[in-house]
CSV table of C-alpha atoms in Angstrom, one decimal:
chain,number,residue,atom,x,y,z
A,1,MET,CA,-86.5,-2.6,-21.5
A,2,ASP,CA,-84.7,0.2,-19.8
A,3,TYR,CA,-80.9,0.8,-19.2
A,4,TYR,CA,-78.9,1.5,-16.0
A,5,LYS,CA,-75.3,2.6,-16.3
A,6,ASP,CA,-75.2,1.5,-20.0
A,7,GLU,CA,-76.4,-2.0,-19.2
A,8,PRO,CA,-79.8,-3.5,-19.8
A,9,TYR,CA,-82.3,-3.2,-17.0
A,10,MET,CA,-85.4,-5.4,-17.8
A,11,ILE,CA,-88.9,-4.2,-16.9
A,12,ARG,CA,-90.8,-6.8,-18.9
A,13,ARG,CA,-89.2,-9.9,-20.3
A,14,SER,CA,-90.8,-10.9,-23.6
A,15,ARG,CA,-90.0,-12.3,-27.1
A,16,GLY,CA,-86.2,-12.2,-27.8
A,17,TYR,CA,-85.3,-12.8,-24.2
A,18,ALA,CA,-87.7,-15.5,-23.2
A,19,PRO,CA,-87.3,-18.5,-22.7
A,20,LEU,CA,-83.5,-17.8,-22.8
A,21,PRO,CA,-82.4,-19.6,-19.6
A,22,VAL,CA,-80.7,-18.3,-16.5
A,23,MET,CA,-77.8,-20.6,-15.7
A,24,VAL,CA,-77.0,-21.3,-12.0
A,25,SER,CA,-73.7,-23.3,-11.3
A,26,ALA,CA,-75.1,-25.4,-8.5
A,27,PRO,CA,-75.1,-29.2,-8.5
A,28,TRP,CA,-78.9,-29.4,-8.8
A,29,LYS,CA,-80.8,-32.2,-10.5
A,30,GLY,CA,-84.5,-32.3,-11.3
A,31,GLN,CA,-87.4,-30.4,-12.7
A,32,VAL,CA,-89.7,-27.8,-11.2
A,33,LEU,CA,-92.5,-25.5,-12.3
A,34,ALA,CA,-92.9,-22.1,-10.6
A,35,VAL,CA,-96.1,-20.3,-11.4
A,36,GLY,CA,-95.0,-16.8,-10.3
A,37,GLY,CA,-97.1,-14.1,-8.8
A,38,GLU,CA,-100.4,-12.3,-9.3
A,39,LEU,CA,-99.3,-9.1,-11.1
A,40,LYS,CA,-97.0,-9.0,-14.1
A,41,ASN,CA,-97.1,-12.7,-14.1
A,42,SER,CA,-94.5,-14.9,-15.8
A,43,PHE,CA,-93.7,-18.5,-14.8
A,44,CYS,CA,-90.5,-20.4,-14.7
A,45,ILE,CA,-89.5,-24.1,-15.5
A,46,GLY,CA,-86.3,-25.3,-13.9
A,47,VAL,CA,-84.3,-28.1,-15.4
A,48,ASP,CA,-81.2,-29.0,-13.2
A,49,GLY,CA,-79.3,-25.7,-13.2
A,50,ARG,CA,-81.1,-24.1,-16.1
A,51,PHE,CA,-84.2,-21.9,-15.4
A,52,TYR,CA,-86.5,-21.0,-18.3
A,53,LEU,CA,-88.5,-17.8,-17.6
A,54,SER,CA,-91.6,-17.5,-19.7
A,55,PRO,CA,-92.6,-14.5,-21.7
A,56,TYR,CA,-94.7,-11.9,-19.8
A,57,VAL,CA,-98.2,-13.3,-19.3
A,58,GLY,CA,-99.9,-10.4,-17.4
A,59,ASP,CA,-102.0,-9.6,-14.4
A,60,LEU,CA,-104.1,-12.6,-13.3
A,61,GLU,CA,-107.1,-10.5,-12.0
A,62,ASP,CA,-108.6,-11.3,-15.5
A,63,LEU,CA,-109.7,-14.9,-15.9
A,64,ARG,CA,-108.7,-14.8,-19.6
A,65,THR,CA,-105.1,-14.2,-18.5
A,66,VAL,CA,-105.4,-17.1,-16.0
A,67,ASN,CA,-106.4,-19.3,-19.0
A,68,ALA,CA,-103.5,-17.9,-21.0
A,69,LEU,CA,-101.1,-18.9,-18.1
A,70,ARG,CA,-102.4,-22.4,-18.1
A,71,GLU,CA,-102.0,-22.7,-21.9
A,72,THR,CA,-98.6,-21.2,-21.9
A,73,ILE,CA,-97.3,-23.5,-19.2
A,74,GLY,CA,-98.4,-26.5,-21.2
A,75,ARG,CA,-96.7,-25.2,-24.4
A,76,LEU,CA,-93.4,-24.5,-22.7
A,77,GLU,CA,-93.5,-28.0,-20.9
A,78,THR,CA,-94.0,-29.5,-24.4
A,79,LEU,CA,-91.3,-27.4,-26.0
A,80,LEU,CA,-88.7,-28.3,-23.3
A,81,GLU,CA,-90.0,-32.0,-23.1
A,82,VAL,CA,-90.4,-31.9,-19.3
A,83,GLU,CA,-93.0,-33.0,-16.8
A,84,PRO,CA,-92.1,-31.3,-13.5
A,85,PRO,CA,-93.1,-33.5,-10.5
A,86,VAL,CA,-93.4,-30.4,-8.2
A,87,VAL,CA,-95.0,-26.9,-8.5
A,88,VAL,CA,-94.1,-23.8,-6.7
A,89,SER,CA,-96.3,-20.7,-5.8
A,90,ASP,CA,-96.4,-17.6,-3.7
A,91,MET,CA,-97.7,-17.9,-0.1
A,92,HIS,CA,-100.8,-15.7,-0.7
A,93,PRO,CA,-103.8,-17.9,-0.3
A,94,ARG,CA,-106.0,-15.9,-2.7
A,95,TYR,CA,-103.7,-15.5,-5.7
A,96,ASN,CA,-105.0,-17.1,-8.9
A,97,SER,CA,-101.4,-18.3,-9.5
A,98,THR,CA,-101.7,-20.2,-6.2
A,99,MET,CA,-105.0,-21.7,-7.4
A,100,ILE,CA,-103.3,-22.9,-10.6
A,101,ALA,CA,-100.5,-24.5,-8.5
A,102,GLU,CA,-103.0,-26.3,-6.2
A,103,GLU,CA,-105.2,-27.5,-9.0
A,104,SER,CA,-102.3,-29.3,-10.7
A,105,GLY,CA,-102.6,-32.2,-8.2
A,106,LEU,CA,-98.8,-32.1,-7.8
A,107,PRO,CA,-97.0,-31.4,-4.5
A,108,VAL,CA,-96.9,-27.6,-3.9
A,109,ILE,CA,-94.1,-25.7,-2.4
A,110,LYS,CA,-94.9,-22.1,-1.2
A,111,VAL,CA,-92.2,-19.4,-1.1
A,112,GLN,CA,-92.5,-16.1,0.6
A,113,HIS,CA,-92.8,-13.2,-2.0
A,114,HIS,CA,-89.9,-11.0,-0.9
A,115,TYR,CA,-87.5,-14.0,-0.4
A,116,ALA,CA,-88.3,-15.0,-4.0
A,117,HIS,CA,-87.3,-11.5,-5.2
A,118,ILE,CA,-83.9,-11.8,-3.5
A,119,LEU,CA,-83.4,-15.4,-4.8
A,120,SER,CA,-84.2,-14.2,-8.3
A,121,CYS,CA,-81.5,-11.7,-8.0
A,122,MET,CA,-79.0,-14.1,-6.6
A,123,ALA,CA,-79.8,-16.6,-9.4
A,124,GLU,CA,-79.4,-14.1,-12.1
A,125,ASN,CA,-75.9,-13.1,-10.8
A,126,ASP,CA,-75.1,-16.8,-10.1
A,127,CYS,CA,-74.4,-16.0,-6.5
A,128,GLN,CA,-73.7,-18.9,-4.2
A,129,GLU,CA,-73.0,-17.0,-1.0
A,130,ALA,CA,-75.4,-15.8,1.6
A,131,VAL,CA,-76.6,-12.3,1.2
A,132,ILE,CA,-78.3,-9.3,2.7
A,133,GLY,CA,-81.4,-8.8,0.6
A,134,VAL,CA,-83.1,-5.4,0.1
A,135,SER,CA,-86.6,-6.4,-1.2
A,136,PHE,CA,-88.7,-3.2,-1.8
A,137,ASP,CA,-92.0,-3.4,-3.7
A,138,GLY,CA,-95.7,-2.7,-3.4
A,139,THR,CA,-97.2,-5.6,-1.5
A,140,GLY,CA,-96.4,-9.2,-0.6
A,141,TYR,CA,-98.0,-11.6,1.8
A,142,GLY,CA,-95.9,-11.6,5.0
A,143,MET,CA,-95.0,-14.6,7.2
A,144,ASP,CA,-97.0,-12.9,10.0
A,145,GLY,CA,-100.1,-12.4,7.8
A,146,THR,CA,-99.5,-8.6,7.4
A,147,ILE,CA,-98.5,-6.8,4.2
A,148,TRP,CA,-94.7,-6.7,3.6
A,149,GLY,CA,-93.0,-4.6,1.0
A,150,GLY,CA,-89.9,-2.7,2.5
A,151,GLU,CA,-87.8,-5.6,3.8
A,152,ILE,CA,-84.2,-6.2,4.8
A,153,LEU,CA,-83.5,-9.9,4.7
A,154,LEU,CA,-80.7,-12.3,5.5
A,155,ALA,CA,-81.0,-14.9,2.8
A,156,ASP,CA,-79.4,-17.9,1.1
A,157,TYR,CA,-80.9,-20.6,-1.2
A,158,LYS,CA,-82.2,-22.6,1.8
A,159,ALA,CA,-83.8,-20.1,4.1
A,160,PHE,CA,-84.2,-16.4,5.1
A,161,GLN,CA,-84.6,-14.3,8.1
A,162,ARG,CA,-86.4,-10.9,8.3
A,163,PHE,CA,-83.8,-8.6,9.8
A,164,GLY,CA,-85.4,-5.2,9.1
A,165,CYS,CA,-88.3,-3.3,7.5
A,166,ILE,CA,-89.6,0.2,7.0
A,167,THR,CA,-91.7,1.7,9.8
A,168,PRO,CA,-95.0,-0.3,9.8
A,169,PHE,CA,-98.3,1.7,9.2
A,170,LEU,CA,-101.9,0.8,8.9
A,171,GLN,CA,-103.0,0.4,5.2
A,172,ILE,CA,-106.7,1.4,5.3
A,173,GLY,CA,-109.2,0.9,2.6
A,174,GLY,CA,-108.3,-2.3,0.9
A,175,ASP,CA,-107.6,-2.1,-2.9
A,176,ALA,CA,-108.5,1.7,-2.8
A,177,SER,CA,-105.4,2.4,-0.8
A,178,SER,CA,-103.1,1.1,-3.5
A,179,ARG,CA,-104.6,3.6,-5.9
A,180,GLU,CA,-105.2,6.6,-3.6
A,181,GLY,CA,-102.0,7.7,-2.0
A,182,TRP,CA,-103.8,10.4,0.1
A,183,ARG,CA,-105.2,7.5,2.2
A,184,ILE,CA,-101.7,6.3,3.0
A,185,ALA,CA,-100.5,9.8,3.8
A,186,VAL,CA,-103.4,10.4,6.2
A,187,SER,CA,-102.8,7.0,7.9
A,188,MET,CA,-99.0,7.5,8.2
A,189,LEU,CA,-99.3,11.1,9.6
A,190,TYR,CA,-102.0,10.1,12.1
A,191,GLY,CA,-99.9,7.0,13.1
A,192,GLN,CA,-96.9,9.1,13.8
A,193,MET,CA,-98.5,12.1,15.5
A,194,LYS,CA,-100.9,9.9,17.6
A,195,ASP,CA,-103.1,13.1,18.1
A,196,ARG,CA,-106.3,13.4,16.1
A,197,ALA,CA,-106.5,17.2,16.3
A,198,ALA,CA,-102.9,17.9,15.4
A,199,ALA,CA,-103.1,15.3,12.6
A,200,MET,CA,-106.3,16.9,11.3
A,201,THR,CA,-104.7,20.4,11.2
A,202,MET,CA,-101.7,19.1,9.2
A,203,ILE,CA,-103.9,17.1,6.8
A,204,GLU,CA,-106.1,20.2,6.2
A,205,LYS,CA,-103.1,22.4,5.6
A,206,LEU,CA,-101.7,19.9,3.1
A,207,ASN,CA,-105.0,19.7,1.5
A,208,LEU,CA,-104.7,15.9,1.3
A,209,CYS,CA,-108.5,15.3,1.4
A,210,SER,CA,-111.8,16.6,2.8
A,211,VAL,CA,-112.3,16.8,6.5
A,212,GLN,CA,-114.9,14.2,6.3
A,213,ASP,CA,-112.7,11.8,4.5
A,214,ALA,CA,-109.9,12.3,7.0
A,215,LYS,CA,-112.3,11.7,9.9
A,216,VAL,CA,-113.5,8.5,8.2
A,217,GLN,CA,-109.9,7.3,7.7
A,218,MET,CA,-109.0,8.0,11.4
A,219,ALA,CA,-112.1,6.2,12.7
A,220,MET,CA,-111.2,3.2,10.5
A,221,ALA,CA,-107.7,3.3,11.9
A,222,ASP,CA,-109.0,3.5,15.5
A,223,ARG,CA,-111.3,0.6,15.1
A,224,LYS,CA,-109.1,-1.4,12.7
A,225,ILE,CA,-111.9,-1.5,10.1
A,226,ASN,CA,-110.6,-2.7,6.7
A,227,ALA,CA,-107.1,-2.0,7.9
A,228,VAL,CA,-104.0,-4.2,8.0
A,229,MET,CA,-100.4,-3.5,9.2
A,230,SER,CA,-98.2,-2.8,6.3
A,231,THR,CA,-94.5,-2.2,5.4
A,232,SER,CA,-95.2,-1.6,1.7
A,233,ALA,CA,-92.4,0.7,0.2
A,234,GLY,CA,-94.6,1.2,-2.8
A,235,ARG,CA,-97.3,2.7,-0.6
A,236,LEU,CA,-94.7,4.8,1.2
A,237,PHE,CA,-93.8,6.5,-2.1
A,238,ASP,CA,-97.5,7.0,-2.9
A,239,GLY,CA,-98.0,8.7,0.5
A,240,VAL,CA,-95.0,11.0,0.1
A,241,SER,CA,-96.2,11.9,-3.4
A,242,ALA,CA,-99.6,12.8,-2.0
A,243,ILE,CA,-98.0,14.9,0.9
A,244,LEU,CA,-95.9,16.9,-1.6
A,245,GLY,CA,-99.0,17.6,-3.8
A,246,ILE,CA,-97.5,15.7,-6.8
A,247,ARG,CA,-100.1,13.0,-7.1
A,248,LYS,CA,-102.9,12.3,-4.6
A,249,ALA,CA,-104.1,9.4,-6.5
A,250,SER,CA,-103.0,7.1,-9.5
A,251,THR,CA,-104.9,6.3,-12.6
A,252,PHE,CA,-102.5,3.5,-13.4
A,253,GLU,CA,-100.2,1.3,-11.3
A,254,GLY,CA,-97.1,3.2,-10.0
A,255,GLU,CA,-98.2,6.7,-11.3
A,256,ALA,CA,-97.8,8.5,-8.0
A,257,SER,CA,-94.5,6.9,-7.2
A,258,MET,CA,-93.1,7.5,-10.7
A,259,ALA,CA,-94.1,11.2,-10.5
A,260,LEU,CA,-92.3,11.5,-7.2
A,261,GLU,CA,-89.2,10.0,-8.8
A,262,PHE,CA,-89.4,12.4,-11.9
A,263,THR,CA,-89.8,15.3,-9.5
A,264,ALA,CA,-86.6,14.3,-7.5
A,265,GLU,CA,-84.8,13.7,-10.8
A,266,ALA,CA,-85.7,17.3,-12.0
A,267,TYR,CA,-84.0,18.7,-8.8
A,268,GLU,CA,-80.9,16.5,-9.5
A,269,LYS,CA,-80.7,17.7,-13.1
A,270,LYS,CA,-80.8,21.3,-11.9
A,271,HIS,CA,-78.0,20.7,-9.4
A,272,GLN,CA,-75.8,18.2,-11.2
A,273,ASN,CA,-72.6,19.0,-9.2
A,274,ALA,CA,-72.2,16.3,-6.6
A,275,VAL,CA,-70.6,18.6,-4.0
A,276,ASP,CA,-73.5,21.1,-4.3
A,277,LEU,CA,-76.0,18.2,-3.9
A,278,GLN,CA,-74.2,16.8,-0.8
A,279,HIS,CA,-74.2,20.3,0.7
A,280,ALA,CA,-77.8,20.9,0.0
A,281,MET,CA,-78.8,17.6,1.7
A,282,ASP,CA,-76.5,18.2,4.6
A,283,GLU,CA,-78.2,21.5,5.2
A,284,MET,CA,-81.6,19.8,5.0
A,285,ARG,CA,-80.4,17.3,7.6
A,286,LYS,CA,-79.3,20.1,9.9
A,287,GLN,CA,-82.7,21.8,9.6
A,288,PHE,CA,-84.6,18.5,9.9
A,289,PRO,CA,-82.5,16.0,11.9
A,290,LEU,CA,-83.5,12.3,11.5
A,291,ALA,CA,-82.2,9.1,12.9
A,292,ALA,CA,-81.6,6.7,10.0
A,293,CYS,CA,-82.5,3.5,11.7
A,294,ILE,CA,-84.1,2.4,15.0
A,295,ASP,CA,-82.7,-0.5,17.0
A,296,ASN,CA,-85.9,-2.4,17.5
A,297,LYS,CA,-84.8,-3.7,20.9
A,298,GLU,CA,-84.6,0.0,22.1
A,299,SER,CA,-87.7,1.3,20.3
A,300,GLU,CA,-91.0,1.9,21.9
A,301,SER,CA,-93.2,-1.1,22.4
A,302,THR,CA,-96.1,0.0,20.2
A,303,GLU,CA,-97.9,-1.7,17.4
A,304,ILE,CA,-97.0,1.0,15.0
A,305,ASN,CA,-93.2,1.0,15.2
A,306,LYS,CA,-92.2,-2.5,16.6
A,307,PRO,CA,-93.0,-5.4,14.3
A,308,GLU,CA,-92.1,-8.8,15.9
A,309,GLN,CA,-88.8,-10.5,15.3
A,310,VAL,CA,-87.2,-7.5,13.4
A,311,LYS,CA,-83.9,-6.1,14.7
A,312,ALA,CA,-83.9,-2.8,12.8
A,313,VAL,CA,-86.7,-0.5,11.6
A,314,LEU,CA,-85.9,2.1,9.0
A,315,ASN,CA,-87.1,5.4,10.3
A,316,THR,CA,-89.5,6.1,7.4
A,317,GLY,CA,-92.4,7.1,9.7
A,318,ALA,CA,-90.4,10.1,11.0
A,319,LEU,CA,-89.2,10.8,7.5
A,320,VAL,CA,-92.8,11.2,6.3
A,321,LYS,CA,-93.7,13.5,9.1
A,322,THR,CA,-90.6,15.6,8.5
A,323,ILE,CA,-91.4,15.8,4.7
A,324,ALA,CA,-94.9,17.1,5.7
A,325,GLU,CA,-93.5,19.7,8.2
A,326,ALA,CA,-90.9,20.8,5.7
A,327,ARG,CA,-93.5,21.3,2.9
A,328,LEU,CA,-95.7,23.4,5.4
A,329,ALA,CA,-92.6,25.4,6.2
A,330,GLY,CA,-92.3,26.3,2.5
A,331,ALA,CA,-89.5,24.1,1.3
A,332,ASP,CA,-89.2,23.5,-2.4
A,333,THR,CA,-91.2,20.5,-3.6
A,334,GLU,CA,-88.5,19.2,-6.0
A,335,LYS,CA,-85.9,19.5,-3.2
A,336,LEU,CA,-88.0,17.6,-0.8
A,337,ALA,CA,-88.7,14.7,-3.3
A,338,TYR,CA,-84.9,14.4,-3.7
A,339,PHE,CA,-84.4,14.7,0.1
A,340,PHE,CA,-86.9,11.8,0.5
A,341,HIS,CA,-84.9,9.6,-1.9
A,342,TRP,CA,-81.6,10.6,-0.3
A,343,ILE,CA,-82.7,9.8,3.2
A,344,LEU,CA,-84.4,6.5,2.3
A,345,ALA,CA,-81.2,5.4,0.6
A,346,GLU,CA,-79.2,6.4,3.6
A,347,GLU,CA,-81.6,4.4,5.9
A,348,ILE,CA,-81.4,1.3,3.7
A,349,ILE,CA,-77.5,1.5,3.7
A,350,VAL,CA,-77.4,2.0,7.5
A,351,ALA,CA,-79.7,-1.1,7.9
A,352,CYS,CA,-77.4,-3.1,5.6
A,353,GLN,CA,-74.5,-2.1,7.7
A,354,LYS,CA,-76.3,-3.3,10.8
A,355,ALA,CA,-77.1,-6.6,9.1
A,356,GLY,CA,-73.6,-7.0,7.8
A,357,LYS,CA,-72.0,-6.4,11.1
A,358,GLU,CA,-74.3,-9.0,12.8
A,359,SER,CA,-74.2,-11.6,10.1
A,360,GLY,CA,-70.7,-11.2,8.6
A,361,ARG,CA,-72.1,-10.8,5.1
A,362,GLY,CA,-70.6,-8.4,2.6
A,363,THR,CA,-72.9,-8.9,-0.4
A,364,VAL,CA,-76.2,-7.1,-0.8
A,365,ALA,CA,-78.9,-8.1,-3.4
A,366,LEU,CA,-81.3,-5.4,-4.6
A,367,SER,CA,-84.7,-6.5,-5.9
A,368,GLY,CA,-88.4,-5.7,-6.0
A,369,GLY,CA,-90.5,-3.3,-8.2
A,370,VAL,CA,-89.4,-0.2,-6.2
A,371,PHE,CA,-86.0,-0.6,-7.7
A,372,GLN,CA,-87.4,0.2,-11.1
A,373,ASN,CA,-86.8,3.7,-9.6
A,374,GLN,CA,-83.3,4.3,-11.0
A,375,LEU,CA,-82.7,7.3,-8.7
A,376,LEU,CA,-83.1,5.2,-5.6
A,377,LEU,CA,-81.3,2.3,-7.3
A,378,LYS,CA,-78.2,4.5,-8.1
A,379,MET,CA,-78.2,6.1,-4.6
A,380,VAL,CA,-78.3,2.7,-2.8
A,381,ASP,CA,-76.1,0.9,-5.2
A,382,GLU,CA,-73.2,3.5,-5.1
A,383,GLY,CA,-73.8,4.2,-1.4
A,384,LEU,CA,-73.4,0.5,-0.6
A,385,GLN,CA,-70.2,0.2,-2.7
A,386,LYS,CA,-68.7,3.1,-1.0
A,387,GLU,CA,-69.2,1.3,2.3
A,388,GLY,CA,-67.4,-1.8,0.9
A,389,PHE,CA,-70.4,-3.9,0.0
A,390,LYS,CA,-70.6,-6.1,-3.2
A,391,VAL,CA,-73.9,-5.2,-4.8
A,392,LEU,CA,-76.0,-7.6,-6.9
A,393,ARG,CA,-78.7,-6.1,-9.1
A,394,HIS,CA,-80.9,-7.3,-12.0
A,395,ARG,CA,-80.1,-6.9,-15.6
A,396,LEU,CA,-82.1,-9.3,-17.9
A,397,VAL,CA,-84.6,-10.5,-15.2
A,398,PRO,CA,-87.2,-7.9,-14.1
A,399,PRO,CA,-86.8,-6.6,-10.5
A,400,ASN,CA,-90.6,-6.4,-10.3
A,401,ASP,CA,-92.9,-9.4,-9.9
A,402,GLY,CA,-92.2,-10.5,-13.4
A,403,GLY,CA,-89.0,-12.0,-12.0
A,404,ILE,CA,-90.2,-13.8,-8.8
A,405,ALA,CA,-90.9,-17.1,-10.6
A,406,LEU,CA,-87.1,-17.5,-11.0
A,407,GLY,CA,-86.7,-17.1,-7.3
A,408,GLN,CA,-89.4,-19.6,-6.6
A,409,ALA,CA,-88.0,-22.2,-9.0
A,410,VAL,CA,-84.5,-21.8,-7.6
A,411,TYR,CA,-85.7,-22.3,-4.0
A,412,ALA,CA,-87.6,-25.5,-5.0
A,413,MET,CA,-84.7,-26.9,-7.1
A,414,GLY,CA,-82.4,-26.5,-4.1
A,415,SER,CA,-84.9,-28.3,-1.9
A,416,LEU,CA,-85.2,-31.3,-4.2
A,417,LYS,CA,-83.1,-34.4,-3.4
A,418,SER,CA,-80.7,-35.1,-6.1
């Protein structure tokens, strides 16, 4: 467990906190079982307005953990004396958690990953109103079959609409791309520059990878080999970490992103005066001007920057290119790491303002594993409040995938006929 502004900020919910229920003051009746996600798995049993999150189970890539999930579900059902008639899972067809749901023989309700994140935050805060959801994480199965992960949603307990996202990019190399941020960096730069020679020159100067590796990545991008469109915010952090020479690859989950956060925090610690920080970032903006958000109706009609049915695209593609150019121009690495967080927070806030203006909603829920990054959390939280938004965040439910079972269960419970 961590702390944010002197309050608990849960990373992994285990003994002492589980199965302490989350209480939601809605007139719901019934029982549901939600099996959670694939990584950092925990499950949830809902009984009327009470939602019992299990202790941390683990990553379901290991069949021993899958068996542990089956056993723990049975034990908690016995403890609570329930037999839920419906089971809820993620939409991803290849998750082992989805397999467990389907093998139960019960009716299965499937809930989109990032929507479940927002619902978990709403439930923890006992929020009954419709919200703007900022759901930023590594990967989740999108409604269009692509990888989602940097999403602005309009959500309530019944449904959601995808309002915005970060700039889509090609995620190339399958599982390797989640460990090797240099692959993401190459793909993003190539996608932004759309010029092989210019991109190769920049990649070489940044020393991201060998010339041969860069050529292979570009060829895979051109031919769409082992490549899928992605809006993963986690991979965005990995790519920027590689561009800044902080971590080109990760030896454990989140290493490159964490190192980028720590580098940015080091800059903040050296420049604690808020006025000085604001002045430094303003000067960077003058030197490297960036639009915070793209109106998708006015953006170019290309595969890279115009996902379907999205009204606003965070200008993260241009931000990545700017970070690379600034580093080659000799800008300080710590300052650039902080600048990245600063501009990303600004883009999120601007997108929420657009969503609020269109929908009339004044509450924003922040969820997803990227919000374990407390520097980004603070910038977005405080920035949104300055703009008049009410901000919901997690405390005793993890913002990462360890909390999505709560969101799944809440959706299913709201769908049951009383």
